[in-house]
Every structure is written in structure tokens, then in C-alpha cells.
Amino acid sequence: MKNGFASCVMVGLGYIGLPTAAVVARAGIKVLGVDINPRIVEMINAGRCPIEEPGLPDVVEEMVGKGMLEAATSPSPGDAFVIAVPTPFEGGYKPDLSYVEAAARSIAPHLAKGNLVVVESTIPVGVTEQVARWLEKLRPDLTFSRRGAGRSTAADVLVAHCPERILPGQMLRELVGNDRVIGGVCPESARRGHEFYKAFVDGECLVTDSRTAELCKLSENAYRDVNIAYANELAAICQDFGIDVWELIDLANRHPRVDILQPGPGVGGHCIAVDPWFIVSALGDKARLIREARWINSARPRSVVREVLDRTAGRDVRSIACFGLAYKANVDDLRESPAVEIVEYLATELHLTRPDVRLLVVEPFVKELPKELAGLNAVTKVDVEEALQADAIVMLVDHKSFRAIPAARVEGKIVVDTRGVWRR
Ligand code: SAJ
């Protein structure tokens, strides 16, 4: 029991739900983790961790061993319910809320007076209120938080939004250390949400309304997307001028108020490449800068493929090796990865125009090629040494092990280094 919470039901045991469940359990609140995937549930109950994240396997093993963390395919009653399911987009970049709705449906029968429901999934503005309305319909015997309710009118079930902010690779540290924004549908839900997060967060927990918290999360990721787009635009400008973009950025960043990010092959992952669309799809004409940044970053993979094709055209190139498939350095996550997109386009183009060229891929963080690539017959997964024998090298992800490759190993080859590994 901590801060009045004896138990928590975490719906969704993915990249956010599982580390959060482990940290909540470690703080002394018993957690039931729920996932529709029985393989994940089975693994966790055996004390094994289904995702690659430094330190997480130990915490999962310890918490399962102590009986503080258990997994199941459906919820049970609890004090706090946290929804941490994906919010992808469907056609036309419209957010797909079906997972959030399904999660709300799954917890509804188990809710009781005094419960707190927190949506951690990244959602468009207004959706936390929508969740409260969905729950109200499913449970007419209970009252739920309402926007505009005063402090004195406490609902039976309090509903809030607390967007996650953790960075893959340092999740355990950030889960505890980062400041959190807790937005209540009503003031009482924000206050109760604050109590829940203070049970395991050392950072400051800042309280607001649910709409502000929703837009705050989207604004953080759109901010980073816009800044990366600026770096990517500079990379394109530098290419035309024949200037080394890495040197340019290093020099510009010596200005005390300039901090330009790094260009790359595009922006991936399930957050920055997705969340800005939640603003654009709601209010496109007002979000012109955010929309343009998305276009700039989404266009990067194709321009990398064009560069590879141009640089290898008319040369005696029999093999091209792509280094990395993950969406960024030192993670095993391939979601929305520009590297996967690049290998896919490149394989298709080579198949049509230069079928004799072998396309090699090296990715130490995954055992097998993802399904998008596994079906393409010309793509082969190899190790670093074999990849380094290729005639052309395309550096797509700056994993630590790739950074350790000396520039001399690729000398004399055609090199397209999208991460500046051999320049920085
Ligand atoms: N990238 C660049 N250049 C850079 C920095 C990043 O090209 O200078 C690329 C990366 O290679 C990657 C993509 O951008 O493809 C995103 O990587 P990231 O490290 O910027 O962010 P994520 O997606 O791993 O995590 C982000 C974080 N948000 C912010 O930094 C504002 C994290 O705190 C959030 O919790 C996470 O999104 C999320 O889940 O929303």
C-alpha cells in the first residue's frame, strides 16, 4: 500500500506499460498487468521480460518473484487503473482510438466507487473526457469525472490523463526522475492522480486539466520533430552547397543560444513520427509548421535511397550493406523505423533496375528480419564483418558497436553515412 493505493491494474504491457508496472510494483503497490497477447502474459509470469531495456529484466524478475507483479489477459478489480495501450493512426493520419476504447471497455465491469482511472497513452485533445463518457455509459450505476465539475463534487470514479515521457534506453531512470504532468477531467481527479504518481515518481508532479495535459504531450513531441526537421533541412541544403553538415552544426552550436539537433535518415519510433499528426489532423490549417516538419522528416528515407542509387549507378557495385534497422541507436524497436523503410525501398528499386546487386543488412539488436523485409528475396541479414566486405556501405543507425568501426575499414568504398558516424 502506498499513498492510499494497495493495487493497480495496468492495461497494456508494451514499451510503456511494462516498465511502469514494474516501477509501481517496486514502490509497494501490487500490480496486475493486463495484455491481450498471451505470450507476453506467459513470459512475464515466468519472470521473463519481453522487451529489451537496460535494467528492466531484473526488476520484472524480482517483482514477479515477490508476488508484486502478475500478468493476465483480462483485468480484475483494483484501486487504480492505468491505460497504456497504443494509439496508432489510420488512413489520412486520423488517430485510431480503438485500443483505448477496448481498454476502457475491458476495465468498466471491474470499476468501483473510489477508483482512479488514468490514461497514459498519447491521445488527441479531448479524449480523456471521452474515456470518462464511455465508462459512464457502460456503468450507469457509478458517476465519473466531468469537465467543469467543482472541487466539492467528487465523482465515484476519477478520470485523469498523465502522459508518459520516458526515453527508450533510459526508461527506469526517467520513469522515476522525470517531472510528470497530471491532467484531471475534474480537479479532484488531478489531485488523486497526483497522489498515485507521487507513490513512485521523485520528479515534480504538476497538476492541470486533462486537455492541457493532452496537448502538452503532443507539443513536446512536435517540438522535437520540428527541431529534427530543421537539422534535416540543413542537411539537404548542405548537400547542394557541398558543405559538411556535421561540421556546420558543430560550429553553429558553439553559439551560446544555438542548439541544432542531428540530421538523420528520417524520424522513427512510435512517438515523434506519430504524435504531431494528432495536432495536424485536428487543426491542420493552424498547425502549418508542425505539418511541414512532418513532411520534411517523412521525405528523408526516399532521399537517402535516391542518394544510394545515384552514388552507385554506373559503378562496379555487386553488394550494398545497410547498417541498422532500429528506429534509433541502441534499441531493438523497429516501429516506424526509417531504416526499415529505406531497406524496403532500396530492395524494391534494386530488384527492378539492378537485380544482380545483393542487399545486405546488419542489425545486432534483432534476431530475424522484420516481416516487411523477410519476404524480399534479395535482402540478407549478415554480421558486421560480412557487411564490411560490401562495395557500398549505408550507415542508417548509430549503434554503439557501429560507431566503434574505424573509418579506415570503409575507406575506398562508396559510403552514405546518414548519421555522421565517420564524420563526427
Ligand atoms: N532523431 C534524429 N536527430 C536527433 C534526435 C533524434 O534524427 O537529433 C531521430 C531518432 O533517430 C529517432 C527519432 O528521431 O528516429 C526519435 O528519437 P528520439 O530519441 O528523439 O525520441 P523517442 O521517440 O525515442 O522518444 C520521444 C521522447 N520525446 C521527446 O524527447 C520530446 C520521449 O521523451 C517520449 O517519452 C517519447 O518520444 C514518447 O513516448 O512520446
Coordinates of C-alpha atoms and ligand atoms in Angstrom, one line a residue:
M1 CA 0.0 0.0 0.0
K2 CA 1.4 3.4 -0.9
N3 CA -0.4 6.8 -0.7
G4 CA -3.8 5.0 -0.3
F5 CA -3.3 2.7 -3.3
A6 CA -3.0 -1.0 -2.5
S7 CA -3.4 -2.3 -6.1
C8 CA -3.1 -1.1 -9.7
V9 CA -4.3 -2.7 -12.9
M10 CA -2.0 -1.8 -15.8
V11 CA -3.7 -2.3 -19.2
G12 CA -1.1 -2.8 -21.9
L13 CA 2.3 -4.3 -21.2
G14 CA 4.3 -2.8 -24.0
Y15 CA 7.2 -0.4 -24.0
I16 CA 5.4 2.0 -21.6
G17 CA 3.0 -0.3 -19.6
L18 CA 5.6 -2.9 -18.6
P19 CA 8.3 -0.6 -17.2
T20 CA 5.7 1.5 -15.5
A21 CA 4.1 -1.6 -13.9
A22 CA 7.5 -2.8 -12.7
V23 CA 8.3 0.6 -11.1
V24 CA 4.8 0.9 -9.5
A25 CA 5.2 -2.6 -8.1
R26 CA 8.7 -1.8 -6.8
A27 CA 7.1 1.2 -4.9
G28 CA 4.9 -1.2 -2.9
I29 CA 1.6 -1.2 -4.9
K30 CA 0.6 -4.6 -6.1
V31 CA 0.2 -4.6 -9.9
L32 CA -1.9 -6.8 -12.2
G33 CA -0.6 -6.2 -15.7
V34 CA -3.0 -7.0 -18.5
D35 CA -2.2 -7.7 -22.1
I36 CA -4.3 -9.3 -24.9
N37 CA -1.1 -11.2 -26.0
P38 CA -1.0 -14.5 -24.1
R39 CA 2.7 -15.0 -25.0
I40 CA 3.6 -11.7 -23.2
V41 CA 1.5 -12.7 -20.2
E42 CA 3.1 -16.1 -20.0
M43 CA 6.6 -14.7 -20.3
I44 CA 6.1 -12.1 -17.5
N45 CA 4.5 -14.7 -15.2
A46 CA 7.6 -16.8 -15.7
G47 CA 9.7 -13.7 -14.6
R48 CA 11.0 -13.0 -18.1
C49 CA 11.0 -9.6 -19.8
P50 CA 9.7 -9.5 -23.4
I51 CA 11.4 -6.2 -24.2
E52 CA 15.0 -5.1 -24.4
E53 CA 15.6 -2.3 -22.0
P54 CA 18.6 -1.8 -19.7
G55 CA 17.8 -2.9 -16.1
L56 CA 14.2 -3.9 -16.8
P57 CA 14.6 -7.7 -16.8
D58 CA 16.0 -7.6 -13.3
V59 CA 13.1 -5.5 -11.9
V60 CA 10.5 -7.7 -13.7
E61 CA 12.0 -10.9 -12.4
E62 CA 12.3 -9.5 -8.8
M63 CA 8.7 -8.1 -8.7
V64 CA 7.2 -11.3 -10.2
G65 CA 9.2 -13.3 -7.7
K66 CA 8.0 -11.2 -4.8
G67 CA 4.4 -11.6 -6.0
M68 CA 4.1 -7.8 -6.5
L69 CA 3.6 -8.1 -10.3
E70 CA 1.4 -10.6 -12.0
A71 CA 0.1 -10.7 -15.6
A72 CA -3.2 -11.8 -17.1
T73 CA -5.2 -11.4 -20.3
S74 CA -8.1 -9.7 -18.6
P75 CA -8.5 -7.2 -15.7
S76 CA -9.7 -7.7 -12.1
P77 CA -10.8 -5.1 -9.6
G78 CA -8.1 -2.7 -8.2
D79 CA -7.6 0.8 -6.8
A80 CA -6.0 2.5 -9.8
F81 CA -6.4 1.5 -13.4
V82 CA -3.8 2.8 -15.9
I83 CA -4.4 2.5 -19.7
A84 CA -1.1 2.3 -21.6
V85 CA -2.2 0.9 -25.0
P86 CA -1.0 2.1 -28.4
T87 CA -2.8 4.9 -30.3
P88 CA -1.7 4.5 -33.9
F89 CA -3.2 6.4 -36.8
E90 CA -5.4 5.1 -39.5
G91 CA -5.7 6.3 -43.1
G92 CA -5.4 10.1 -43.5
Y93 CA -3.4 10.3 -40.3
K94 CA -6.6 10.2 -38.2
P95 CA -5.9 8.8 -34.7
D96 CA -7.1 5.2 -34.2
L97 CA -8.7 5.2 -30.7
S98 CA -10.0 1.6 -30.9
Y99 CA -7.3 0.3 -28.5
V100 CA -8.1 2.9 -25.9
E101 CA -11.8 2.3 -26.2
A102 CA -11.3 -1.5 -25.9
A103 CA -9.2 -0.9 -22.8
A104 CA -11.9 1.2 -21.3
R105 CA -14.5 -1.5 -22.1
S106 CA -12.3 -4.1 -20.5
I107 CA -12.0 -2.3 -17.2
A108 CA -15.5 -1.0 -17.0
P109 CA -17.1 -4.1 -15.3
H110 CA -14.4 -4.0 -12.6
L111 CA -14.7 -0.4 -11.6
A112 CA -15.9 0.6 -8.1
K113 CA -16.5 3.7 -6.1
G114 CA -13.2 5.4 -5.1
N115 CA -11.3 4.1 -8.2
L116 CA -8.9 6.2 -10.2
V117 CA -8.6 5.7 -14.0
V118 CA -5.5 7.2 -15.7
V119 CA -4.9 7.3 -19.4
E120 CA -1.2 7.2 -20.1
S121 CA -1.5 6.5 -23.8
T122 CA -0.7 9.5 -26.0
I123 CA -4.1 10.8 -27.2
P124 CA -5.6 13.8 -29.1
V125 CA -7.1 16.7 -27.1
G126 CA -10.4 15.8 -25.5
V127 CA -10.0 12.0 -25.4
T128 CA -9.7 11.7 -21.6
E129 CA -13.1 13.3 -21.3
Q130 CA -14.3 10.9 -24.0
V131 CA -13.0 7.9 -21.9
A132 CA -14.9 9.2 -18.9
R133 CA -18.1 9.4 -21.1
W134 CA -17.5 5.8 -22.5
L135 CA -17.2 4.5 -18.9
E136 CA -20.2 6.4 -17.8
K137 CA -22.3 4.7 -20.5
L138 CA -21.0 1.3 -19.6
R139 CA -21.5 1.8 -15.8
P140 CA -24.7 3.9 -15.3
D141 CA -24.6 2.8 -11.6
L142 CA -21.5 5.0 -11.0
T143 CA -20.7 8.7 -11.5
F144 CA -17.5 9.7 -13.4
S145 CA -15.4 12.9 -13.5
R146 CA -16.9 15.6 -15.6
R147 CA -15.3 18.7 -17.1
G148 CA -16.4 21.8 -15.3
A149 CA -17.2 20.0 -12.1
G150 CA -16.2 21.9 -9.0
R151 CA -13.9 20.7 -6.2
S152 CA -16.7 19.8 -3.9
T153 CA -18.5 17.4 -6.3
A154 CA -16.3 14.3 -6.2
A155 CA -17.4 11.6 -8.7
D156 CA -17.4 7.9 -7.8
V157 CA -14.6 7.2 -10.3
L158 CA -12.0 9.8 -11.0
V159 CA -10.5 10.0 -14.6
A160 CA -7.2 11.7 -15.5
H161 CA -4.5 11.8 -18.1
C162 CA -0.8 11.5 -17.3
P163 CA 1.2 11.2 -20.5
E164 CA 4.4 9.2 -20.3
R165 CA 7.7 10.9 -21.2
I166 CA 10.3 8.2 -20.9
L167 CA 13.1 7.7 -23.4
P168 CA 13.8 4.2 -24.6
G169 CA 17.2 3.1 -23.3
Q170 CA 16.9 5.0 -20.0
M171 CA 13.3 4.2 -19.1
L172 CA 13.8 3.1 -15.5
R173 CA 15.7 6.2 -14.5
E174 CA 13.3 8.6 -16.4
L175 CA 10.2 6.9 -15.0
V176 CA 11.2 7.9 -11.5
G177 CA 13.2 11.1 -12.2
N178 CA 11.2 12.9 -14.8
D179 CA 8.6 15.6 -13.9
R180 CA 5.1 14.5 -14.7
V181 CA 2.0 16.4 -15.9
I182 CA -1.3 15.1 -14.4
G183 CA -4.4 16.5 -16.1
G184 CA -7.7 15.8 -14.4
V185 CA -11.1 15.8 -16.1
C186 CA -12.2 17.4 -12.8
P187 CA -9.9 19.0 -10.1
E188 CA -10.4 16.0 -7.8
S189 CA -9.1 13.5 -10.4
A190 CA -6.0 15.6 -10.8
R191 CA -5.4 15.6 -7.0
R192 CA -5.9 11.9 -6.7
G193 CA -3.7 11.3 -9.8
H194 CA -1.0 13.4 -8.1
E195 CA -1.2 11.0 -5.1
F196 CA -0.8 8.0 -7.3
Y197 CA 2.2 9.3 -9.2
K198 CA 3.9 10.6 -6.1
A199 CA 3.9 7.0 -4.9
F200 CA 6.7 6.2 -7.4
V201 CA 7.9 9.4 -9.0
D202 CA 10.7 11.5 -7.5
G203 CA 10.3 14.2 -10.1
E204 CA 7.8 17.0 -9.6
C205 CA 4.2 16.1 -10.4
L206 CA 2.4 19.1 -11.9
V207 CA -1.3 19.3 -11.9
T208 CA -3.6 20.7 -14.6
D209 CA -6.7 19.9 -16.6
S210 CA -6.8 16.9 -18.9
R211 CA -6.9 18.9 -22.2
T212 CA -3.8 20.9 -21.3
A213 CA -2.0 17.6 -20.3
E214 CA -3.0 16.0 -23.6
L215 CA -1.8 19.0 -25.7
C216 CA 1.3 19.3 -23.6
K217 CA 2.4 15.8 -24.5
L218 CA 1.7 16.3 -28.2
S219 CA 3.5 19.7 -28.1
E220 CA 6.7 18.1 -26.6
N221 CA 7.0 15.6 -29.4
A222 CA 6.0 18.0 -32.1
Y223 CA 8.7 20.4 -30.8
R224 CA 11.4 17.7 -31.2
D225 CA 10.0 16.8 -34.6
V226 CA 10.2 20.4 -35.8
N227 CA 13.8 20.7 -34.5
I228 CA 14.9 17.5 -36.2
A229 CA 13.2 18.7 -39.4
Y230 CA 15.4 21.8 -39.2
A231 CA 18.5 19.7 -39.0
N232 CA 17.3 17.5 -41.9
E233 CA 16.6 20.6 -44.0
L234 CA 20.1 21.9 -43.3
A235 CA 21.5 18.5 -44.4
A236 CA 19.7 18.9 -47.7
I237 CA 20.9 22.5 -48.1
C238 CA 24.5 21.5 -47.2
Q239 CA 24.4 18.7 -49.8
D240 CA 23.7 21.2 -52.6
F241 CA 26.4 23.6 -51.3
G242 CA 28.9 20.8 -50.9
I243 CA 29.2 21.6 -47.2
D244 CA 29.7 19.0 -44.4
V245 CA 26.5 19.4 -42.4
W246 CA 28.1 17.8 -39.2
E247 CA 30.9 20.3 -39.2
L248 CA 28.4 23.1 -39.8
I249 CA 26.2 22.1 -36.9
D250 CA 29.1 21.6 -34.6
L251 CA 30.3 25.2 -35.4
A252 CA 26.8 26.7 -35.2
N253 CA 26.2 25.1 -31.8
R254 CA 29.2 27.0 -30.4
H255 CA 26.9 30.0 -30.3
P256 CA 25.6 30.2 -26.7
R257 CA 21.9 30.2 -27.7
V258 CA 22.0 27.8 -30.7
D259 CA 21.5 24.0 -30.2
I260 CA 20.7 22.4 -33.5
L261 CA 19.8 18.6 -33.4
Q262 CA 21.4 16.0 -35.6
P263 CA 20.1 15.2 -39.1
G264 CA 19.5 11.5 -40.0
P265 CA 17.7 9.2 -42.3
G266 CA 14.3 10.3 -41.0
V267 CA 12.3 10.2 -37.8
G268 CA 11.1 6.9 -36.4
G269 CA 9.6 5.3 -33.4
H270 CA 6.1 5.2 -32.3
C271 CA 6.0 8.7 -30.7
I272 CA 7.6 11.5 -32.6
A273 CA 6.7 10.1 -36.0
V274 CA 3.1 9.8 -35.0
D275 CA 2.0 12.3 -32.3
P276 CA 2.3 15.5 -34.3
W277 CA -0.3 14.2 -36.6
F278 CA -2.8 14.2 -33.7
I279 CA -2.5 18.0 -33.8
V280 CA -2.4 18.4 -37.5
S281 CA -5.4 16.1 -38.1
A282 CA -7.5 18.1 -35.7
L283 CA -6.4 21.7 -36.7
G284 CA -4.3 21.4 -39.9
D285 CA -4.5 25.0 -41.0
K286 CA -3.3 26.3 -37.7
A287 CA -0.5 23.7 -37.4
R288 CA 1.4 24.6 -40.6
L289 CA 4.9 24.4 -39.2
I290 CA 4.2 21.1 -37.4
R291 CA 2.7 19.7 -40.7
E292 CA 5.7 20.9 -42.8
A293 CA 8.2 19.4 -40.3
R294 CA 6.4 16.0 -40.6
W295 CA 6.6 16.2 -44.4
I296 CA 10.3 17.1 -44.3
N297 CA 11.1 14.2 -41.9
S298 CA 8.9 11.7 -43.7
A299 CA 10.6 12.5 -47.0
R300 CA 14.1 11.7 -45.7
P301 CA 14.1 7.9 -46.4
R302 CA 13.3 8.4 -50.1
S303 CA 16.1 10.9 -50.4
V304 CA 18.5 8.5 -48.8
V305 CA 17.5 5.8 -51.3
R306 CA 17.9 8.3 -54.2
E307 CA 21.4 9.2 -52.9
V308 CA 22.4 5.5 -52.7
L309 CA 21.1 4.7 -56.2
D310 CA 22.8 7.8 -57.7
R311 CA 26.1 7.2 -56.0
T312 CA 26.2 3.5 -57.0
A313 CA 24.9 3.9 -60.6
G314 CA 27.4 3.1 -63.3
R315 CA 29.9 1.7 -60.8
D316 CA 31.0 -1.8 -60.3
V317 CA 28.8 -2.4 -57.3
R318 CA 27.8 -6.0 -56.5
S319 CA 26.7 -5.6 -53.0
I320 CA 25.3 -2.8 -50.8
A321 CA 25.3 -3.2 -47.0
C322 CA 22.8 -1.3 -44.8
F323 CA 23.9 -0.8 -41.2
G324 CA 21.0 -0.9 -38.8
L325 CA 17.2 -1.3 -38.8
A326 CA 16.2 0.1 -35.4
Y327 CA 14.5 3.4 -35.3
K328 CA 17.4 4.9 -33.3
A329 CA 20.7 3.9 -31.7
N330 CA 21.0 1.1 -29.1
V331 CA 17.4 -0.1 -29.1
D332 CA 15.6 -3.1 -30.6
D333 CA 12.5 -1.2 -31.6
L334 CA 11.8 -1.2 -35.3
R335 CA 8.4 0.6 -35.2
E336 CA 8.1 3.3 -37.9
S337 CA 11.8 2.9 -38.4
P338 CA 13.2 5.0 -41.4
A339 CA 15.9 2.4 -41.7
V340 CA 13.4 -0.4 -42.4
E341 CA 11.7 1.9 -44.9
I342 CA 15.0 2.6 -46.6
V343 CA 15.9 -1.1 -47.0
E344 CA 12.4 -1.8 -48.3
Y345 CA 12.5 0.9 -51.0
L346 CA 16.1 0.1 -51.9
A347 CA 15.3 -3.6 -52.3
T348 CA 12.4 -2.8 -54.5
E349 CA 14.3 -0.4 -56.6
L350 CA 17.3 -2.7 -57.0
H351 CA 15.0 -5.7 -57.8
L352 CA 13.5 -3.6 -60.7
T353 CA 16.6 -2.0 -62.1
R354 CA 19.7 -3.8 -60.8
P355 CA 18.7 -7.4 -59.8
D356 CA 22.3 -8.6 -59.7
V357 CA 23.2 -6.3 -56.7
R358 CA 23.0 -8.1 -53.3
L359 CA 21.5 -6.1 -50.5
L360 CA 22.9 -7.0 -47.1
V361 CA 21.5 -5.8 -43.7
V362 CA 23.2 -5.9 -40.3
E363 CA 21.3 -5.3 -37.1
P364 CA 22.7 -6.8 -33.9
F365 CA 19.6 -5.9 -31.9
V366 CA 17.2 -8.2 -33.8
K367 CA 17.5 -12.0 -34.5
E368 CA 15.5 -12.0 -37.7
L369 CA 14.5 -9.6 -40.5
P370 CA 11.1 -8.0 -39.9
K371 CA 8.2 -9.3 -41.9
E372 CA 8.3 -6.3 -44.4
L373 CA 11.8 -7.4 -45.4
A374 CA 11.7 -11.1 -44.9
G375 CA 9.6 -11.6 -48.0
L376 CA 12.0 -9.6 -50.2
N377 CA 14.3 -12.3 -51.7
A378 CA 17.3 -10.1 -52.4
V379 CA 17.8 -9.0 -48.7
T380 CA 20.1 -11.0 -46.5
K381 CA 20.9 -10.5 -42.8
V382 CA 24.6 -10.7 -42.1
D383 CA 27.1 -9.8 -39.4
V384 CA 29.2 -6.7 -39.3
E385 CA 32.3 -8.4 -40.7
E386 CA 30.4 -9.7 -43.8
A387 CA 28.7 -6.3 -44.2
L388 CA 32.0 -4.6 -44.2
Q389 CA 33.0 -6.6 -47.3
A390 CA 30.3 -4.9 -49.4
D391 CA 31.1 -2.4 -52.2
A392 CA 28.8 0.3 -50.8
I393 CA 28.0 1.0 -47.1
V394 CA 24.9 2.8 -46.0
M395 CA 25.0 3.8 -42.3
L396 CA 21.5 4.1 -41.0
V397 CA 21.6 3.7 -37.2
D398 CA 24.5 4.9 -35.0
H399 CA 24.5 1.9 -32.6
K400 CA 27.5 2.0 -30.3
S401 CA 29.0 -1.1 -31.9
F402 CA 28.8 0.6 -35.4
R403 CA 30.4 3.8 -34.0
A404 CA 33.4 1.7 -32.9
I405 CA 34.1 0.7 -36.6
P406 CA 37.2 2.8 -37.6
A407 CA 36.7 5.0 -40.7
A408 CA 39.7 3.2 -42.2
R409 CA 37.5 0.0 -42.6
V410 CA 35.3 1.7 -45.1
E411 CA 37.9 3.7 -47.0
G412 CA 37.8 3.4 -50.7
K413 CA 34.1 2.2 -50.6
I414 CA 31.0 4.2 -51.6
V415 CA 29.8 5.4 -48.2
V416 CA 26.4 7.0 -47.5
D417 CA 26.6 7.9 -43.8
T418 CA 23.2 9.3 -42.8
R419 CA 24.2 9.6 -39.1
G420 CA 27.7 11.1 -39.4
V421 CA 29.3 8.1 -37.7
W422 CA 32.5 8.6 -39.6
R423 CA 32.3 12.4 -39.7
R424 CA 31.6 13.4 -36.1
Ligands
SAJ1 N1 16.5 11.8 -34.2 C1 17.2 12.5 -35.1 N2 18.1 13.5 -34.7 C2 18.2 13.9 -33.4 C3 17.4 13.2 -32.4 C4 16.6 12.2 -32.8 O1 17.2 12.2 -36.3 O2 18.9 14.8 -33.2 C5 15.6 10.7 -34.6 C6 16.0 9.4 -33.9 O3 17.0 8.7 -34.7 C7 14.6 8.6 -34.0 C8 13.6 9.8 -33.8 O4 14.3 11.0 -34.1 O5 14.4 8.1 -35.3 C9 13.1 9.9 -32.4 O6 14.1 9.6 -31.4 P1 14.1 10.5 -30.0 O7 15.3 9.9 -29.3 O8 14.1 11.9 -30.3 O9 12.8 10.2 -29.3 P2 11.9 8.9 -28.9 O10 10.9 8.7 -30.0 O11 12.8 7.7 -28.6 O12 11.2 9.4 -27.6 C10 10.4 10.6 -27.6 C11 10.9 11.5 -26.4 N3 10.2 12.8 -26.6 C12 11.0 13.9 -26.5 O13 12.2 13.9 -26.5 C13 10.2 15.2 -26.6 C14 10.5 10.8 -25.1 O14 10.7 11.6 -24.0 C15 9.0 10.4 -25.1 O15 8.6 9.7 -24.0 C16 8.7 9.5 -26.3 O16 9.1 10.2 -27.5 C17 7.3 9.2 -26.3 O17 6.9 8.0 -26.0 O18 6.4 10.0 -26.6

